[in-house]
XYZ file of C-alpha atoms in Angstrom:
694
model
C 41.566 -0.835 12.202
C 44.726 1.155 12.793
C 44.912 4.586 11.273
C 48.469 4.794 9.953
C 48.222 8.445 8.960
C 50.910 9.746 11.294
C 53.432 7.011 10.676
C 55.403 9.437 8.530
C 55.747 11.967 11.356
C 58.792 10.338 12.847
C 60.669 7.080 12.666
C 62.431 7.719 15.982
C 60.774 9.761 18.729
C 62.572 13.124 18.922
C 60.623 15.946 20.503
C 62.664 18.675 18.904
C 62.093 17.400 15.399
C 58.377 17.161 16.026
C 58.221 20.679 17.313
C 59.686 21.891 14.062
C 56.572 20.695 12.292
C 54.294 22.925 14.388
C 54.937 25.909 12.198
C 52.634 28.914 11.960
C 50.201 28.544 9.052
C 51.279 30.646 6.170
C 48.758 33.118 4.779
C 47.196 32.732 1.355
C 48.885 35.899 0.116
C 52.273 34.360 0.781
C 51.535 31.411 -1.444
C 53.372 30.935 -4.669
C 52.449 28.631 -7.514
C 55.922 27.163 -7.111
C 54.783 25.756 -3.738
C 52.121 23.560 -5.348
C 53.156 19.879 -5.346
C 51.153 18.006 -7.948
C 52.040 14.672 -6.330
C 51.323 15.777 -2.736
C 48.417 18.214 -2.742
C 47.493 17.339 0.864
C 48.869 14.818 3.338
C 46.905 11.802 4.475
C 47.230 13.113 8.042
C 45.429 16.325 7.194
C 42.873 14.843 4.824
C 41.694 12.013 7.109
C 41.851 13.828 10.461
C 38.112 13.566 11.193
C 38.471 15.168 14.613
C 40.330 18.272 13.419
C 37.317 20.502 14.215
C 34.426 19.956 16.584
C 30.897 20.959 15.687
C 31.219 24.140 17.730
C 34.556 24.953 16.084
C 32.981 24.495 12.650
C 30.140 26.812 13.662
C 32.630 29.395 14.943
C 34.561 29.181 11.684
C 31.417 29.705 9.595
C 30.423 32.691 11.694
C 33.866 34.219 11.165
C 33.690 34.126 7.373
C 32.290 36.990 5.296
C 29.106 35.801 3.619
C 27.018 37.455 0.897
C 24.153 35.095 0.002
C 22.308 35.100 -3.312
C 18.648 34.372 -4.028
C 17.641 35.009 -0.415
C 19.196 31.778 0.871
C 20.828 31.662 4.342
C 24.554 31.597 4.932
C 25.958 28.253 6.042
C 26.153 29.474 9.643
C 22.334 29.795 9.618
C 21.466 26.889 7.333
C 19.503 23.936 8.790
C 18.169 20.747 7.259
C 16.432 17.627 8.538
C 18.600 14.652 7.697
C 17.879 10.960 7.199
C 19.489 8.068 9.023
C 22.028 6.302 6.826
C 23.168 2.797 7.693
C 26.833 1.928 8.134
C 28.525 0.668 4.992
C 30.611 -1.876 6.892
C 34.225 -2.579 7.689
C 36.280 0.619 7.842
C 34.004 2.404 5.379
C 31.482 5.037 6.518
C 29.847 4.375 9.868
C 26.136 4.966 10.426
C 24.787 8.513 10.257
C 21.958 9.098 12.718
C 19.512 11.540 11.153
C 18.007 14.504 12.961
C 15.494 17.326 12.706
C 16.663 20.789 11.601
C 20.372 20.058 11.972
C 22.735 22.983 11.478
C 25.238 22.820 8.644
C 28.051 22.664 11.212
C 26.470 19.591 12.814
C 25.940 17.884 9.456
C 29.575 18.525 8.483
C 30.890 17.262 11.840
C 28.723 14.115 11.777
C 29.575 13.316 8.147
C 33.282 13.829 8.910
C 33.078 11.444 11.872
C 31.055 8.850 9.958
C 33.364 8.744 6.939
C 36.632 9.697 8.673
C 37.283 12.793 6.546
C 38.738 16.039 7.903
C 35.894 18.566 8.320
C 38.390 21.225 7.145
C 38.624 19.373 3.831
C 34.823 19.258 3.584
C 34.588 23.013 4.205
C 37.193 23.658 1.507
C 35.344 21.391 -0.945
C 32.077 23.267 -0.300
C 33.858 26.522 -1.101
C 35.835 25.393 -4.134
C 32.837 23.611 -5.728
C 30.017 26.156 -5.147
C 31.433 29.029 -2.992
C 28.947 27.981 -0.288
C 30.946 29.465 2.580
C 31.192 33.021 1.230
C 28.693 33.260 -1.643
C 25.884 30.719 -1.117
C 23.042 30.330 -3.597
C 20.068 28.052 -4.101
C 21.888 26.538 -7.062
C 24.948 25.973 -4.901
C 23.054 24.284 -2.064
C 21.588 21.823 -4.561
C 25.040 20.930 -5.973
C 27.088 21.643 -2.847
C 29.985 19.255 -3.525
C 29.570 18.824 -7.260
C 28.906 15.143 -6.562
C 27.151 13.534 -9.512
C 28.303 16.401 -11.778
C 30.998 14.958 -14.072
C 33.710 17.362 -15.269
C 33.011 16.647 -18.933
C 30.867 17.968 -21.736
C 30.037 21.574 -22.610
C 27.456 22.088 -19.844
C 28.578 21.185 -16.292
C 25.155 21.904 -14.790
C 23.293 19.756 -17.300
C 25.470 16.768 -16.352
C 24.372 16.824 -12.700
C 22.203 13.995 -11.395
C 19.211 15.582 -9.638
C 18.734 12.421 -7.539
C 21.651 13.569 -5.404
C 20.721 17.243 -5.023
C 20.617 18.812 -1.572
C 23.172 19.899 1.001
C 23.146 16.719 3.111
C 23.105 14.373 0.113
C 26.019 16.184 -1.478
C 28.096 16.421 1.700
C 27.539 12.797 2.695
C 28.009 11.359 -0.816
C 31.219 13.334 -1.307
C 32.696 12.043 1.973
C 31.393 8.560 1.131
C 33.121 8.764 -2.246
C 36.478 9.752 -0.724
C 36.160 6.837 1.710
C 35.309 4.545 -1.215
C 38.441 5.669 -3.060
C 40.448 4.972 0.095
C 38.927 1.547 0.744
C 39.456 0.511 -2.894
C 42.557 2.451 -4.005
C 43.417 0.242 -7.018
C 40.508 -1.986 -8.042
C 37.006 -0.626 -8.513
C 34.228 -2.769 -6.982
C 32.400 -4.386 -9.836
C 35.368 -4.244 -12.203
C 38.055 -1.951 -13.559
C 40.991 -0.138 -11.974
C 41.497 3.371 -10.633
C 42.867 5.886 -13.121
C 44.705 7.725 -10.331
C 46.514 5.945 -7.500
C 49.761 6.134 -5.600
C 52.574 5.941 -8.136
C 53.403 7.680 -11.392
C 50.455 8.392 -13.698
C 49.751 10.776 -16.555
C 47.436 13.640 -15.571
C 45.902 16.071 -18.059
C 45.771 19.813 -17.549
C 42.242 20.137 -18.870
C 39.345 17.981 -20.166
C 40.676 18.792 -23.625
C 43.430 16.238 -24.369
C 45.061 18.724 -26.744
C 45.992 20.860 -23.722
C 48.479 18.215 -22.684
C 49.565 17.141 -19.241
C 52.480 15.411 -17.561
C 53.473 12.379 -15.545
C 52.902 12.939 -11.839
C 54.179 10.741 -9.030
C 51.265 10.632 -6.582
C 52.746 10.235 -3.102
C 49.709 9.518 -0.915
C 46.107 8.352 -0.969
C 44.613 11.756 -0.161
C 46.190 13.253 -3.297
C 45.022 10.297 -5.385
C 41.513 10.860 -4.006
C 41.503 14.515 -5.106
C 42.509 13.542 -8.651
C 39.844 10.828 -8.755
C 37.295 13.448 -7.707
C 38.635 16.228 -10.005
C 40.916 14.576 -12.583
C 43.110 17.489 -13.711
C 46.214 19.305 -12.558
C 46.752 23.068 -12.863
C 49.077 24.168 -15.648
C 51.740 26.849 -15.338
C 49.292 29.621 -16.287
C 46.889 28.640 -13.505
C 49.707 28.473 -10.952
C 51.106 31.810 -12.057
C 47.853 33.582 -11.111
C 46.668 31.818 -7.933
C 43.796 34.247 -7.321
C 42.685 34.465 -10.926
C 42.513 32.637 -14.214
C 45.197 31.201 -16.436
C 44.638 30.360 -20.100
C 42.283 28.276 -22.199
C 44.057 25.105 -21.073
C 43.921 25.846 -17.353
C 41.887 23.916 -14.769
C 41.427 25.131 -11.224
C 39.752 22.507 -8.999
C 42.816 21.013 -7.330
C 44.676 24.319 -7.356
C 41.749 25.999 -5.601
C 41.489 23.205 -3.026
C 45.184 23.583 -2.150
C 45.066 27.380 -2.155
C 41.836 27.614 -0.095
C 42.903 25.030 2.492
C 46.212 26.803 3.004
C 44.506 30.192 3.218
C 42.072 29.018 5.901
C 43.922 26.311 7.830
C 47.623 26.444 7.027
C 49.893 24.136 5.003
C 48.196 21.120 3.498
C 51.273 18.964 3.976
C 52.174 20.018 7.513
C 51.946 17.503 10.332
C 49.542 17.813 13.235
C 50.812 17.399 16.778
C 47.326 16.560 18.045
C 46.591 13.065 19.412
C 45.499 10.258 17.119
C 43.704 7.002 17.804
C 40.650 4.929 17.163
C 37.583 3.529 18.923
C 37.382 -0.132 17.954
C 34.601 -1.389 20.220
C 31.687 0.509 21.708
C 28.955 -1.680 23.086
C 26.412 -1.773 25.892
C 25.102 -4.508 28.158
C 22.078 -4.302 30.423
C 23.629 -1.749 32.824
C 27.031 -0.781 31.457
C 28.920 0.333 28.359
C 32.336 -0.957 27.289
C 34.864 0.842 25.095
C 38.118 -0.363 23.571
C 40.613 1.303 21.300
C 43.900 3.184 21.309
C 45.267 6.729 21.365
C 48.587 8.548 21.730
C 50.058 12.019 21.362
C 52.934 12.409 18.832
C 54.856 14.551 21.321
C 55.339 11.954 24.057
C 55.976 8.193 24.164
C 53.906 7.703 27.326
C 50.169 7.123 27.759
C 47.619 9.913 27.454
C 44.127 10.337 28.860
C 40.868 9.560 27.103
C 37.753 11.466 28.189
C 34.258 10.103 27.828
C 30.994 12.016 27.447
C 27.608 10.282 27.551
C 24.786 12.213 25.915
C 26.933 15.303 26.281
C 27.531 14.767 30.011
C 30.834 13.948 31.666
C 31.428 10.196 31.739
C 34.936 9.963 33.176
C 38.669 10.061 32.378
C 40.633 6.912 31.549
C 44.257 6.164 30.725
C 45.208 4.817 27.310
C 47.949 2.675 28.873
C 46.981 -0.928 28.050
C 49.777 -2.760 26.160
C 49.004 -3.067 22.450
C 51.677 -4.814 20.418
C 49.921 -3.938 17.158
C 50.302 -0.246 18.024
C 53.973 -0.744 18.838
C 54.484 -2.453 15.488
C 52.660 0.248 13.589
C 54.319 3.124 15.471
C 57.627 1.717 16.761
C 58.823 5.035 18.202
C 55.960 5.202 20.674
C 55.949 1.813 22.357
C 52.954 -0.366 23.124
C 51.208 1.224 26.124
C 48.516 3.138 24.272
C 45.431 0.938 24.374
C 42.335 1.565 26.426
C 39.598 -0.782 27.610
C 37.102 0.309 30.213
C 33.464 -0.045 31.211
C 31.144 2.520 32.767
C 27.761 2.006 34.411
C 24.554 2.929 32.601
C 21.113 3.330 34.065
C 18.969 0.223 33.697
C 16.831 0.685 30.591
C 18.919 3.643 29.422
C 18.238 2.740 25.795
C 20.348 4.531 23.171
C 23.223 6.631 24.506
C 25.607 8.749 22.433
C 29.144 8.128 23.698
C 31.884 10.526 22.531
C 35.533 9.783 23.319
C 38.287 12.406 23.135
C 42.043 11.902 23.134
C 43.487 14.563 25.451
C 46.293 16.608 23.942
C 49.734 17.078 25.474
C 51.742 20.130 24.376
C 51.051 21.571 20.930
C 47.862 20.613 19.119
C 44.386 20.142 20.542
C 42.164 17.504 22.068
C 40.857 15.206 19.361
C 37.482 13.553 19.004
C 38.181 9.872 18.433
C 34.558 8.963 17.685
C 30.966 9.426 18.723
C 29.214 6.071 18.866
C 25.655 5.228 19.787
C 25.489 2.355 22.246
C 22.159 0.809 23.116
C 21.311 -1.158 26.209
C 19.387 -4.328 25.416
C 15.633 -3.953 25.199
C 12.671 -5.937 24.033
C 10.215 -8.568 25.162
C 11.086 -11.229 27.762
C 12.824 -14.428 26.716
C 13.203 -17.753 28.430
C 12.288 -21.410 28.452
C 9.652 -23.740 29.897
C 12.074 -26.565 30.625
C 9.580 -29.069 32.011
C 5.933 -29.646 32.959
C 5.678 -32.669 35.262
C 2.286 -34.098 36.235
C 1.619 -35.264 39.780
C -1.970 -35.975 40.822
C -4.065 -32.934 39.966
C -1.052 -30.602 39.810
C 1.655 -29.867 37.290
C 5.087 -28.624 38.362
C 6.385 -26.039 35.853
C 10.123 -25.323 35.728
C 12.114 -22.917 33.577
C 13.537 -19.413 33.425
C 12.599 -15.940 32.129
C 14.661 -12.756 31.633
C 13.539 -9.311 30.511
C 16.378 -7.741 28.417
C 15.582 -4.321 29.890
C 16.500 -5.180 33.475
C 18.565 -7.545 35.642
C 15.625 -7.672 38.067
C 13.491 -10.805 38.333
C 10.324 -10.753 36.285
C 6.917 -12.427 36.684
C 5.495 -15.458 34.891
C 1.798 -15.985 34.126
C 0.364 -19.437 33.419
C -2.736 -20.416 31.459
C -4.332 -23.892 31.402
C -6.340 -24.632 28.259
C -6.663 -20.878 27.756
C -7.948 -20.240 31.294
C -6.041 -18.372 34.004
C -3.673 -20.673 35.874
C -1.805 -18.274 38.179
C 1.155 -15.873 38.492
C 4.542 -16.524 40.116
C 7.965 -14.859 40.228
C 10.936 -15.970 38.159
C 13.411 -15.332 40.990
C 14.940 -18.746 41.627
C 18.695 -19.197 41.318
C 19.777 -20.460 37.889
C 23.571 -20.266 37.629
C 23.454 -21.512 34.041
C 21.250 -18.575 33.072
C 23.604 -16.158 34.830
C 26.535 -17.564 32.858
C 24.651 -17.385 29.575
C 23.508 -13.777 30.154
C 26.311 -11.913 31.962
C 25.140 -8.794 33.736
C 21.686 -10.144 34.524
C 22.579 -12.307 37.502
C 21.219 -15.759 38.289
C 17.836 -15.023 39.897
C 15.612 -15.754 36.930
C 14.434 -19.351 37.442
C 10.920 -20.485 38.319
C 9.327 -23.635 39.718
C 5.578 -23.494 40.380
C 2.547 -25.761 40.924
C -0.485 -25.309 38.677
C -3.793 -27.120 39.123
C -5.082 -29.126 36.149
C -8.131 -31.290 35.600
C -8.499 -34.739 34.109
C -7.551 -35.373 30.529
C -5.021 -33.490 28.457
C -4.181 -29.925 29.461
C -2.246 -27.428 27.353
C -0.235 -25.195 29.697
C 1.302 -21.950 28.397
C 3.618 -19.616 30.312
C 4.174 -15.939 29.525
C 7.025 -13.654 30.567
C 5.591 -10.355 31.851
C 7.326 -7.381 30.276
C 9.199 -4.772 32.324
C 10.501 -2.163 29.837
C 10.405 -1.953 26.058
C 8.488 -4.718 24.330
C 5.405 -6.726 25.265
C 4.411 -9.701 27.376
C 5.848 -12.709 25.571
C 4.677 -16.297 25.202
C 7.635 -18.360 26.410
C 6.416 -21.858 25.591
C 3.473 -24.280 25.844
C 3.519 -27.912 26.953
C 0.790 -30.581 27.215
C 0.243 -32.977 30.122
C -2.321 -35.793 30.325
C -3.968 -37.677 33.167
C -5.650 -39.749 30.483
C -5.419 -39.634 26.744
C -6.432 -41.413 23.605
C -9.455 -41.803 21.347
C -13.044 -41.522 22.620
C -14.678 -44.436 24.422
C -18.366 -45.296 24.834
C -21.174 -47.659 23.987
C -24.552 -48.026 22.224
C -26.751 -49.537 24.928
C -30.060 -49.773 23.046
C -31.426 -49.140 19.564
C -35.122 -49.211 18.586
C -36.990 -48.104 15.470
C -40.504 -46.929 14.774
C -42.214 -45.067 11.977
C -39.091 -44.003 10.044
C -37.000 -43.117 13.112
C -34.422 -44.950 15.203
C -33.726 -44.141 18.849
C -30.237 -44.949 20.177
C -29.180 -44.666 23.804
C -25.681 -44.856 25.262
C -22.687 -42.784 26.374
C -19.373 -41.413 25.044
C -16.397 -39.468 26.429
C -12.883 -38.533 25.364
C -10.157 -39.317 27.953
C -8.420 -36.055 27.007
C -11.208 -33.804 28.272
C -14.053 -33.708 30.817
C -16.170 -31.787 28.320
C -19.043 -33.413 26.413
C -18.053 -34.595 22.949
C -19.816 -34.854 19.600
C -21.066 -38.110 18.122
C -21.495 -38.692 14.394
C -24.045 -41.167 12.998
C -24.041 -43.134 9.754
C -27.111 -45.054 8.490
C -26.359 -47.836 6.031
C -22.969 -46.168 5.401
C -24.465 -42.760 4.660
C -24.281 -39.624 6.784
C -27.045 -39.694 9.365
C -26.370 -36.556 11.447
C -24.505 -35.469 14.576
C -25.416 -34.795 18.206
C -23.648 -34.076 21.494
C -23.289 -36.658 24.233
C -24.325 -34.272 27.026
C -27.172 -36.118 28.789
C -26.593 -36.618 32.502
C -25.441 -40.133 33.335
C -24.473 -40.492 36.993
C -23.276 -44.056 36.416
C -20.736 -42.819 33.856
C -19.589 -40.091 36.265
C -19.034 -42.717 38.980
C -17.150 -44.993 36.594
C -14.857 -42.175 35.404
C -14.174 -39.826 38.336
C -13.282 -36.287 37.391
C -15.062 -36.381 34.047
C -18.527 -35.497 35.343
C -21.940 -36.938 34.432
C -22.740 -35.185 31.130
C -21.679 -37.889 28.705
C -24.900 -39.736 27.880
C -26.972 -39.583 24.718
C -30.468 -40.471 23.502
C -30.537 -39.717 19.819
C -33.478 -39.905 17.431
C -32.360 -40.413 13.822
C -34.265 -40.806 10.557
C -34.006 -44.298 9.053
C -35.671 -45.879 6.021
C -38.158 -48.693 6.215
C -36.876 -52.179 6.661
C -33.623 -53.226 8.300
C -30.931 -50.526 8.732
C -27.409 -50.563 10.177
C -26.719 -47.531 12.365
C -23.083 -46.831 13.364
C -21.912 -44.166 15.835
C -18.447 -42.541 16.171
C -17.035 -40.527 19.066
C -15.291 -37.397 17.722
C -11.779 -36.988 19.106
C -10.803 -33.676 20.766
C -7.007 -33.890 21.360
C -4.790 -36.956 21.332
C -6.039 -40.001 19.438
C -8.559 -40.318 16.629
C -12.318 -40.556 15.968
C -13.337 -43.973 17.279
C -16.293 -46.318 16.722
C -18.831 -46.570 19.527
C -20.416 -49.557 17.797
C -23.163 -50.381 15.277
C -26.741 -51.623 15.753
C -29.354 -53.017 13.396
C -32.885 -51.669 13.623
C -36.053 -52.710 11.821
C -38.568 -50.109 10.782
C -42.030 -51.038 9.379
C -42.143 -50.590 5.623
C -44.480 -50.807 2.712
C -46.884 -48.809 0.583
C -48.823 -45.812 1.890
C -52.271 -46.288 3.355
C -55.130 -43.950 4.234
C -58.693 -42.960 3.422
C -60.421 -40.726 0.858
C -63.244 -39.743 3.179
C -65.368 -37.197 1.297
C -65.742 -34.750 -1.581
C -68.411 -32.208 -0.569
C -69.554 -29.168 -2.535
C -70.490 -26.098 -0.581
C -72.899 -23.271 -1.320
C -70.125 -21.257 -2.973
C -69.603 -24.016 -5.533
C -66.203 -25.077 -4.125
C -65.647 -28.787 -3.542
C -63.560 -29.849 -0.527
C -61.624 -33.134 -0.714
C -60.920 -34.633 2.739
C -59.119 -37.653 4.163
C -55.760 -38.820 5.525
C -52.674 -40.765 4.429
C -49.614 -42.360 6.118
C -46.505 -44.034 4.699
C -45.175 -46.645 7.162
C -41.568 -45.743 6.170
C -41.717 -42.273 7.758
C -43.435 -40.150 10.336
C -43.334 -37.215 7.947
C -46.383 -36.128 5.891
C -46.720 -37.683 2.441
C -47.868 -36.234 -0.857
C -51.267 -36.966 -2.417
C -51.883 -36.684 -6.154
C -55.348 -35.885 -7.535
C -56.908 -36.614 -10.939
C -60.163 -35.057 -12.263
C -61.989 -37.086 -14.894
C -58.755 -38.938 -15.623
C -56.727 -35.738 -16.010
C -53.970 -34.437 -13.750
C -55.415 -32.227 -11.072
C -52.359 -31.422 -8.897
C -50.337 -32.459 -5.868
C -50.767 -31.553 -2.201
C -49.292 -32.633 1.143
C -51.295 -34.473 3.751
C -49.961 -32.453 6.684
C -53.112 -31.230 8.454
C -53.462 -32.199 12.131
C -55.776 -35.151 12.688
C -56.061 -36.197 16.347
C -58.128 -39.226 15.432
C -55.358 -40.463 13.109
C -52.758 -39.895 15.839
C -54.910 -41.853 18.275
C -55.195 -44.698 15.824
C -51.495 -44.649 14.832
C -49.627 -43.011 17.747
C -46.147 -43.674 16.360
C -46.825 -41.449 13.351
C -48.242 -38.339 15.004
C -51.227 -36.214 13.876
C -49.879 -34.399 10.753
C -51.352 -36.685 8.118
C -54.768 -35.235 7.249
C -55.879 -33.260 4.254
C -58.832 -31.015 3.412
C -58.289 -29.471 0.017
C -60.682 -27.060 -1.782
C -60.897 -27.594 -5.548
C -62.949 -26.127 -8.380
C -64.800 -28.608 -10.646
C -66.452 -28.329 -14.034
C -70.272 -28.341 -14.133
C -71.818 -31.699 -14.471
C -70.539 -35.059 -13.279
C -66.871 -35.149 -12.109
C -64.854 -38.190 -11.090
C -62.168 -37.459 -8.470
C -59.408 -40.073 -7.883
C -56.621 -39.825 -5.235
C -53.221 -41.570 -4.935
C -50.919 -41.618 -1.888
C -47.272 -41.268 -2.989
C -44.740 -43.719 -1.514
C -41.478 -42.413 0.034
C -39.683 -45.698 0.787
C -40.336 -49.325 0.058
C -43.640 -50.145 -1.593
C -45.607 -48.381 -4.322
C -47.920 -45.417 -4.735
C -51.280 -46.371 -3.263
C -54.700 -45.900 -4.985
C -57.003 -44.271 -2.394
C -60.101 -44.651 -4.539
C -62.396 -42.378 -6.576
C -65.567 -40.398 -5.878
C -68.142 -38.908 -8.288
C -69.393 -35.406 -7.644
C -72.342 -33.826 -9.502
C -72.083 -30.094 -9.761
């Protein structure tokens, strides 16, 4: 944005007339109340000249002022405070404030002035007129440095202050922010309403008390309107008659004191500066350079002037502000158009954040002026790029794409992984003109084309850009390639049943992977269990080269007695779906349990041992046996004792079908009856009774 603050200096360039403006500042003692202009307290040029004092000049000024602190606080020349970072407001409002540790007051004032484009002289005057911070600082004053958030109304000024905005930095920044807000919105208030004081004729009171009267004032410029918006009263005749003291009960002093103090310290408030003016419109950095654009000229000459650059406080070069700018010529017709600048300077690769300060170099009267200090940051972060293609050929995949690390124009490295396993490293240094065009400053040598070995089936290939500077290694992209794909294939080759179990033999594999896969079984439509097809089958390996031999199975599943339908499914691992390997019917012997109640013998200790065995043809598992004594329930036990003779007689069922159970009987004659309990088809089986005399 153009800063039109010096447009009123001249309408036609005449050196002699400009020199007349460079008058010697008049002293405060020479001031008269008659000199106060209610409609032009300070010019826009003076109020918005953010480069009027450098940080070192502010520090020198503070050191030159007499200071008698109260409450043991430091003078402003010695005051420090850690400050926060404040984001830019946007547009031509306040720019970002970069916080710091233990910043001196002079640095805070200079940085706030630059951020919000307010004259640091005006900020110094405000600090003095609000809380006497320059000459008579106090703890109270540091908290309320600018009187921001302390409305000039009510009987108790201090009680009206908002403690949320206490503190030297808060007060200084919020005050400058407020003046910029007034300037950005001179008529309409954001959110609704209009400004009470703006350029034009308005009624201004002498005092918060309406009975004290006031008068119509023609406000001539925005800076004066801003002062009235901040302190909404004008001094009456009594206040102007005693510039160093008090007037009467209807006097107010804020705007009078601002005018008087500014003039005392810095000269006339409405005088014109002969220092250069201008603006930095663009300050940006690429991977290895910084670019600056803007404009600047000196009011004393129509020709171009120099702009000096400092990077992190070090000399960065001198450049001419001589580029034609028709907008400047239109805004300042007496000076012509050749006042723009646009230049780039190299930065170290990976320089990161760099503070760039640009100064307009004075010609004649006046002084060099800081146009702006901007932080430019070279790009940084994790690599970026693209895996453009992954093309399968035999047992290899050709990977093509590009990768750039924002921190450097140098080529970076790419790492590949195949199904999570290391696949190799290769440079991204091939010529890619399209990448060079898309990312100016990085060059074209960022492409890659590499061969990666893959096995049979579907392979997921991921490439990573390997980080150079700030950031981390970055996944660029993953792609899948397949030598074969789809649902599992396989076959049930045999199915037999015996004693409650079914044995199924066959094979299964998934075309997407050489690894063994799972198989799920269902018996008569109900879940029957799962197993892995990992038995070596050389014939399968020969039939499907590359997949290996471990794809056979020999599964033993529980089945009920009688005829059962057993179905197997290969479980899919990538592309495709779970697929049927087939179904087989098996017949398992069925019926009621059988066995033998062999003995009921009483030992010398009086304990009777019941012995025998029992099998249910529906299962190889042990069965339960129920016992009754003299027709009454006697309990349940499992026939699970090892009996080699039973196993020899019925090898399909195994040995765990015997029982030998100690029981305690009543004295006298006892009838013991046993029943074998059925688990499948059939019924509970009566194993007979025995009589024992005890």
